[in-house]
Amino acid sequence: MMSSGDFCPRCGDPVPEREETLPGEPRERDAVLCDDCYFADFDLVDAPDRIEVRVCSQCGAVHQGNRWVDVGARDYTDVAVEQVTEALGVHLKAEDVRWGVEPEQVDENTIRMHCTFSGIVRDTYREEQVTVPVFISRQTCDRCGRIAGGYYASIVQIRADERTPTAEEEQRAVEIAEAYVEEREATGDRNAFVSEVTETSDGTDIKLSTNQIGGGVAKRIVRELGGHVEEYPTLVTEDGDGNEVYRVTYAVRLPKFTPGDVIDPDDDDGPVLVRSVRGNLKGVRLATGDPYEASFEEGETPDARRLGTVEDASETTVVAVEDEYAIQVLDPETYESKTIARPSYVDGDADTVPVIKSRAGLHVLPADAVDTDDADAS
Ligand SMILES: [Zn+2]
Ligand SMILES: [Zn+2]
């Protein structure tokens, strides 16, 4: 039976009287030893033999605890210092503990961590130095592994009603998907990524890492470009717990008409330049300059046929502005003078105007509808 007697149980030397442990307080196993015996196998610091810091060679994420974390580290010295510090243990009986960690870069993947600790134990100043080698182990995190393996959980298909999506629409849709994923990443979501973007003859397919992201991206595309989304879940497999795992295809159908189209609604009031297809189709009448808006029931697809787009416009000479409702211009194909309707958006002193010639005749377009930047670039 151990007792806090007057003699050291290991060497038999007398021990000076010391403060008793309070009743109920757990007693250190070696508390009864004399100082010599106590310090003979005393470690102020408990340090691991080595530490391995797992980093992703693709994205730079660091494995911490049991997961990969984006640390945004340019080099891993700070991460190594942090992980060594966490792994070090200081003796519970030490008081007034001071410590410092000095990293020494040995090579690209090895950092020697020189750790100095001091503290007061049994009224004695103790100092210890330990060196912990840290190895940077370059691996592939689970996200990068999944991306490399072509993993995806949803597909957003960009299609359009009775046409194929324009290059601008497809590009914008991909940008929207990338921006959405970036926002998720910024919140620390490591399961957000675009897996693949493929062009098909009907439109672009965007493969995404989760169903939630697929749904969010599809919704945003429709909010910006118009149209609607339909969801088609496909059962892929069952997970380990017997839950059914679905892959969802979000089929985005962009509206039949896009801003910049010139259409002829079925109402005998002449052609309309489409300005917006968000919600219901809105535009401007080319004969008068009056606003046009499809009824709520018609939404973004009123009964109309497409006559052309602003891309088909050409700049032509104004021969004379006859009155408020009529203007005389040169037909861009025949160079004959023609008197046509003057919409309210034509300036009285315009020298040239953009016109579009279609089955419905010759019409003046609003100058701001014709992308002069493109014309200059081409
Ligand atoms: Zn002793
Ligand atoms: Zn990675």
XYZ file of C-alpha atoms and ligand atoms in Angstrom:
380
model
C 0.000 0.000 0.000
C 1.432 3.363 -1.082
C 1.430 6.073 1.475
C 2.549 9.653 1.539
C 5.085 8.644 4.154
C 8.438 10.150 4.895
C 10.519 7.926 2.621
C 10.656 7.667 -1.155
C 9.148 4.294 -2.109
C 11.637 3.921 -4.968
C 15.024 4.801 -3.435
C 14.210 4.940 0.266
C 15.549 8.493 0.703
C 13.644 10.666 3.085
C 11.333 13.112 1.362
C 10.676 16.591 2.701
C 7.160 17.341 3.794
C 5.049 18.713 0.930
C 1.538 19.972 0.484
C -1.036 17.235 0.705
C -3.419 16.648 -2.120
C -6.864 17.886 -1.233
C -9.295 15.136 -0.304
C -11.067 13.875 -3.401
C -8.503 15.367 -5.779
C -6.907 12.660 -7.930
C -3.356 12.145 -6.883
C -0.546 11.949 -9.371
C 0.825 8.422 -9.353
C 4.417 9.545 -8.733
C 3.556 12.224 -6.177
C 5.147 10.271 -3.360
C 8.556 10.006 -5.049
C 11.523 12.113 -4.031
C 12.537 14.857 -6.484
C 15.433 12.849 -7.977
C 13.275 9.842 -8.696
C 10.385 12.031 -9.830
C 12.456 13.920 -12.401
C 14.352 10.801 -13.493
C 11.556 9.851 -15.859
C 9.722 13.151 -16.060
C 8.717 14.574 -19.417
C 7.583 18.168 -19.438
C 6.405 17.756 -23.007
C 4.700 14.839 -24.645
C 5.450 15.029 -28.370
C 4.695 12.692 -31.253
C 7.645 11.110 -33.085
C 6.553 12.634 -36.348
C 3.592 14.398 -37.850
C 2.205 13.964 -41.299
C 0.320 16.858 -42.815
C -1.865 15.620 -45.655
C -2.397 18.212 -48.356
C -4.207 17.938 -51.680
C -1.795 18.363 -54.547
C -4.658 19.531 -56.770
C -6.497 22.166 -54.750
C -4.230 22.731 -51.736
C -6.792 21.656 -49.151
C -5.441 20.308 -45.853
C -6.679 17.246 -44.023
C -7.630 18.253 -40.490
C -9.373 16.034 -38.006
C -11.276 13.734 -40.296
C -12.029 16.065 -43.167
C -10.463 18.165 -45.862
C -10.429 21.904 -45.277
C -9.594 24.769 -47.598
C -7.021 26.792 -45.703
C -5.906 29.090 -48.498
C -2.287 28.467 -47.477
C 0.469 29.381 -49.867
C 2.998 27.277 -48.032
C 2.203 24.826 -45.310
C 4.513 26.048 -42.542
C 1.676 27.719 -40.647
C -0.412 24.591 -40.990
C 2.516 22.480 -39.746
C 3.076 24.767 -36.734
C -0.602 24.570 -35.916
C -0.805 20.803 -36.169
C 2.381 20.295 -34.122
C 1.126 22.679 -31.460
C -2.133 20.784 -31.236
C -0.319 17.465 -30.939
C 1.993 18.566 -28.110
C 0.995 17.895 -24.541
C 2.428 19.683 -21.510
C 2.646 17.952 -18.158
C -0.401 18.713 -16.045
C 1.653 19.608 -13.004
C 3.657 22.263 -14.830
C 2.887 25.835 -13.955
C 3.807 29.093 -15.636
C 4.331 27.261 -18.920
C 6.038 29.106 -21.790
C 6.667 27.700 -25.198
C 7.850 28.493 -28.681
C 7.920 26.627 -31.964
C 10.587 27.344 -34.569
C 10.092 25.778 -37.995
C 13.104 24.747 -40.043
C 12.360 24.017 -43.676
C 14.479 20.987 -44.616
C 13.155 20.417 -48.099
C 9.937 20.993 -49.986
C 8.126 18.302 -48.046
C 9.905 18.269 -44.700
C 9.799 20.816 -41.910
C 11.696 20.236 -38.675
C 9.786 21.809 -35.807
C 12.003 22.884 -32.906
C 9.817 23.255 -29.857
C 11.016 24.790 -26.603
C 8.976 24.484 -23.435
C 9.560 25.748 -19.928
C 7.554 25.571 -16.766
C 7.717 25.247 -13.004
C 7.308 21.769 -11.551
C 7.798 21.040 -7.820
C 9.069 24.607 -7.470
C 11.807 23.741 -9.972
C 12.332 25.497 -13.292
C 12.294 22.908 -16.085
C 13.058 23.438 -19.747
C 12.761 20.912 -22.535
C 13.412 20.927 -26.230
C 11.866 18.508 -28.648
C 12.173 18.361 -32.399
C 9.213 17.014 -34.311
C 9.684 16.241 -37.985
C 6.704 17.200 -40.091
C 6.194 15.545 -43.444
C 3.974 17.144 -46.046
C 2.216 14.288 -47.758
C 0.738 15.233 -51.128
C -2.452 13.387 -51.851
C -5.731 13.876 -53.655
C -8.634 15.098 -51.562
C -11.996 13.415 -51.939
C -13.412 16.312 -53.920
C -10.547 16.394 -56.428
C -10.754 12.617 -56.653
C -14.416 12.880 -57.496
C -13.844 15.612 -60.065
C -11.095 13.537 -61.679
C -13.410 10.548 -61.701
C -16.125 12.522 -63.488
C -18.509 12.273 -60.549
C -21.776 14.178 -60.810
C -25.201 14.024 -59.212
C -27.194 16.284 -61.503
C -27.236 17.562 -65.060
C -28.563 20.925 -66.125
C -29.524 20.708 -69.784
C -29.751 24.008 -71.613
C -32.330 23.684 -74.369
C -34.723 26.095 -76.036
C -38.277 26.018 -77.288
C -38.388 25.345 -81.081
C -34.791 26.477 -81.548
C -31.306 25.805 -80.237
C -29.916 28.105 -77.553
C -27.750 30.962 -78.796
C -24.006 30.972 -78.101
C -24.578 33.891 -75.699
C -27.249 31.998 -73.783
C -25.065 28.913 -73.473
C -22.072 30.935 -72.348
C -24.182 32.823 -69.833
C -25.671 29.594 -68.476
C -22.192 28.186 -67.824
C -21.162 31.459 -66.162
C -24.229 31.300 -63.918
C -23.341 27.716 -62.925
C -19.736 28.650 -62.163
C -20.782 31.696 -60.136
C -23.237 29.593 -58.143
C -20.562 27.012 -57.345
C -18.111 29.758 -56.342
C -20.649 31.165 -53.903
C -21.064 27.758 -52.344
C -17.315 27.265 -52.123
C -16.983 30.628 -50.411
C -19.249 29.377 -47.628
C -16.879 26.432 -47.097
C -18.937 23.907 -49.056
C -16.402 21.466 -50.472
C -19.040 19.443 -52.249
C -19.757 22.132 -54.809
C -18.194 21.745 -58.222
C -18.883 21.747 -61.920
C -17.918 18.295 -63.084
C -18.173 18.692 -66.817
C -19.564 20.989 -69.501
C -20.437 19.305 -72.781
C -21.816 20.661 -76.019
C -24.514 18.646 -77.694
C -26.255 19.461 -80.955
C -29.336 20.542 -78.944
C -27.500 22.663 -76.395
C -25.078 22.608 -73.471
C -25.099 20.025 -70.666
C -23.642 21.072 -67.307
C -22.860 18.261 -64.863
C -22.857 19.311 -61.214
C -21.819 17.726 -57.951
C -25.150 17.709 -56.100
C -28.847 17.795 -56.887
C -29.274 20.870 -54.758
C -26.721 22.758 -56.843
C -28.265 21.531 -60.086
C -31.654 22.786 -58.978
C -30.251 26.126 -57.815
C -28.346 26.672 -61.052
C -31.352 25.803 -63.218
C -33.545 28.192 -61.258
C -31.077 31.044 -61.670
C -30.678 30.431 -65.394
C -34.436 30.640 -65.870
C -34.662 33.723 -63.688
C -32.131 35.477 -65.895
C -32.771 34.026 -69.352
C -36.456 33.154 -69.102
C -38.114 29.830 -69.863
C -38.883 27.061 -67.426
C -37.363 23.938 -65.853
C -38.544 20.380 -65.663
C -36.992 17.820 -63.312
C -36.391 14.212 -64.231
C -35.039 12.102 -61.378
C -33.383 8.807 -62.223
C -32.704 6.187 -59.591
C -28.995 5.474 -59.724
C -28.392 3.192 -56.791
C -29.062 2.617 -53.137
C -26.580 3.867 -50.603
C -25.177 1.780 -47.760
C -28.225 2.496 -45.575
C -30.666 1.365 -48.243
C -31.665 4.926 -49.171
C -32.412 5.454 -52.819
C -29.931 7.750 -54.550
C -31.256 9.829 -57.393
C -29.504 11.688 -60.127
C -31.666 14.559 -61.301
C -31.730 16.039 -64.776
C -32.906 19.637 -64.799
C -34.137 20.319 -68.315
C -34.083 24.075 -68.862
C -36.225 25.137 -71.770
C -35.401 28.683 -72.770
C -38.184 30.711 -74.365
C -38.963 30.440 -78.061
C -38.060 34.104 -78.530
C -35.083 35.966 -77.126
C -34.368 39.666 -76.633
C -33.286 41.003 -80.015
C -35.753 38.899 -81.971
C -38.169 40.659 -84.292
C -41.478 38.822 -84.187
C -44.901 39.279 -85.747
C -47.617 38.636 -83.166
C -50.901 37.309 -84.433
C -52.781 40.587 -83.782
C -52.403 42.606 -87.020
C -50.569 45.448 -85.262
C -47.281 44.706 -86.979
C -43.815 43.511 -85.922
C -42.414 43.748 -82.404
C -38.804 43.942 -81.269
C -38.474 41.622 -78.244
C -36.850 43.402 -75.292
C -37.393 40.899 -72.455
C -38.667 37.379 -71.905
C -38.523 37.320 -68.126
C -42.023 36.418 -67.008
C -44.000 37.489 -70.039
C -42.646 38.745 -73.329
C -42.207 42.508 -73.610
C -41.094 44.587 -76.533
C -41.737 47.570 -78.749
C -43.860 47.920 -81.889
C -41.700 48.776 -84.869
C -44.387 50.755 -86.664
C -45.260 53.081 -83.803
C -42.725 52.717 -81.005
C -45.544 51.770 -78.644
C -44.784 49.221 -75.934
C -45.958 45.656 -76.458
C -46.596 43.159 -73.723
C -47.902 39.627 -74.131
C -50.879 38.792 -71.968
C -50.286 36.980 -68.704
C -51.755 33.772 -70.152
C -49.428 33.932 -73.154
C -46.419 34.531 -70.908
C -43.121 34.469 -72.743
C -44.491 32.679 -75.802
C -47.272 34.638 -77.466
C -48.650 33.337 -80.736
C -46.169 34.905 -83.130
C -43.707 34.076 -85.859
C -40.098 35.158 -85.947
C -39.174 37.567 -88.729
C -35.494 37.958 -87.889
C -33.215 39.442 -85.266
C -31.366 42.697 -84.728
C -28.378 40.898 -86.277
C -30.184 41.222 -89.597
C -30.397 45.015 -89.304
C -28.524 47.325 -91.616
C -27.884 51.015 -91.343
C -29.521 53.010 -94.117
C -29.829 56.610 -95.200
C -32.754 58.784 -94.184
C -33.989 60.575 -97.302
C -36.591 62.666 -95.510
C -38.611 62.696 -92.319
C -42.027 63.338 -93.779
C -44.085 63.874 -90.642
C -44.699 62.417 -87.222
C -45.805 59.092 -88.684
C -43.816 58.700 -91.887
C -40.153 58.592 -92.878
C -38.509 58.109 -96.249
C -35.419 55.835 -96.287
C -33.336 53.977 -98.841
C -34.200 50.309 -99.133
C -30.851 48.668 -98.187
C -31.243 46.035 -100.921
C -32.671 47.975 -103.855
C -31.525 51.503 -102.895
C -34.983 52.759 -103.821
C -36.538 55.488 -101.713
C -39.358 54.131 -99.634
C -41.829 55.797 -97.311
C -42.385 53.695 -94.216
C -43.873 54.100 -90.754
C -41.930 56.396 -88.436
C -41.934 55.034 -84.879
C -41.752 57.508 -82.016
C -38.137 56.539 -81.214
C -36.736 57.980 -84.488
C -35.112 61.401 -84.080
C -36.341 64.105 -86.439
C -32.740 64.945 -87.403
C -31.368 61.418 -87.886
C -29.167 60.996 -90.978
C -29.199 57.212 -90.869
C -31.350 54.622 -89.108
C -31.031 50.867 -88.587
C -33.677 49.017 -90.573
C -34.761 45.414 -90.882
C -36.322 44.001 -94.022
C -38.559 40.991 -93.555
C -41.697 39.340 -94.851
C -43.580 42.083 -93.020
C -41.785 44.820 -94.964
C -39.191 47.439 -94.055
C -39.091 48.711 -90.458
C -36.888 51.047 -88.438
C -35.325 49.561 -85.311
C -34.464 51.537 -82.187
C -30.798 52.600 -82.497
C -29.980 51.227 -79.012
C -31.180 47.750 -80.026
C -28.438 47.338 -82.590
C -25.156 46.330 -81.013
C -22.705 48.719 -82.616
C -19.830 47.209 -80.593
C -20.248 43.936 -82.429
C -20.470 45.754 -85.753
C -17.201 47.572 -85.002
C -15.455 44.400 -83.914
C -16.385 42.374 -86.968
Zn 13.659 8.560 -4.680
Zn -8.287 18.746 -53.722
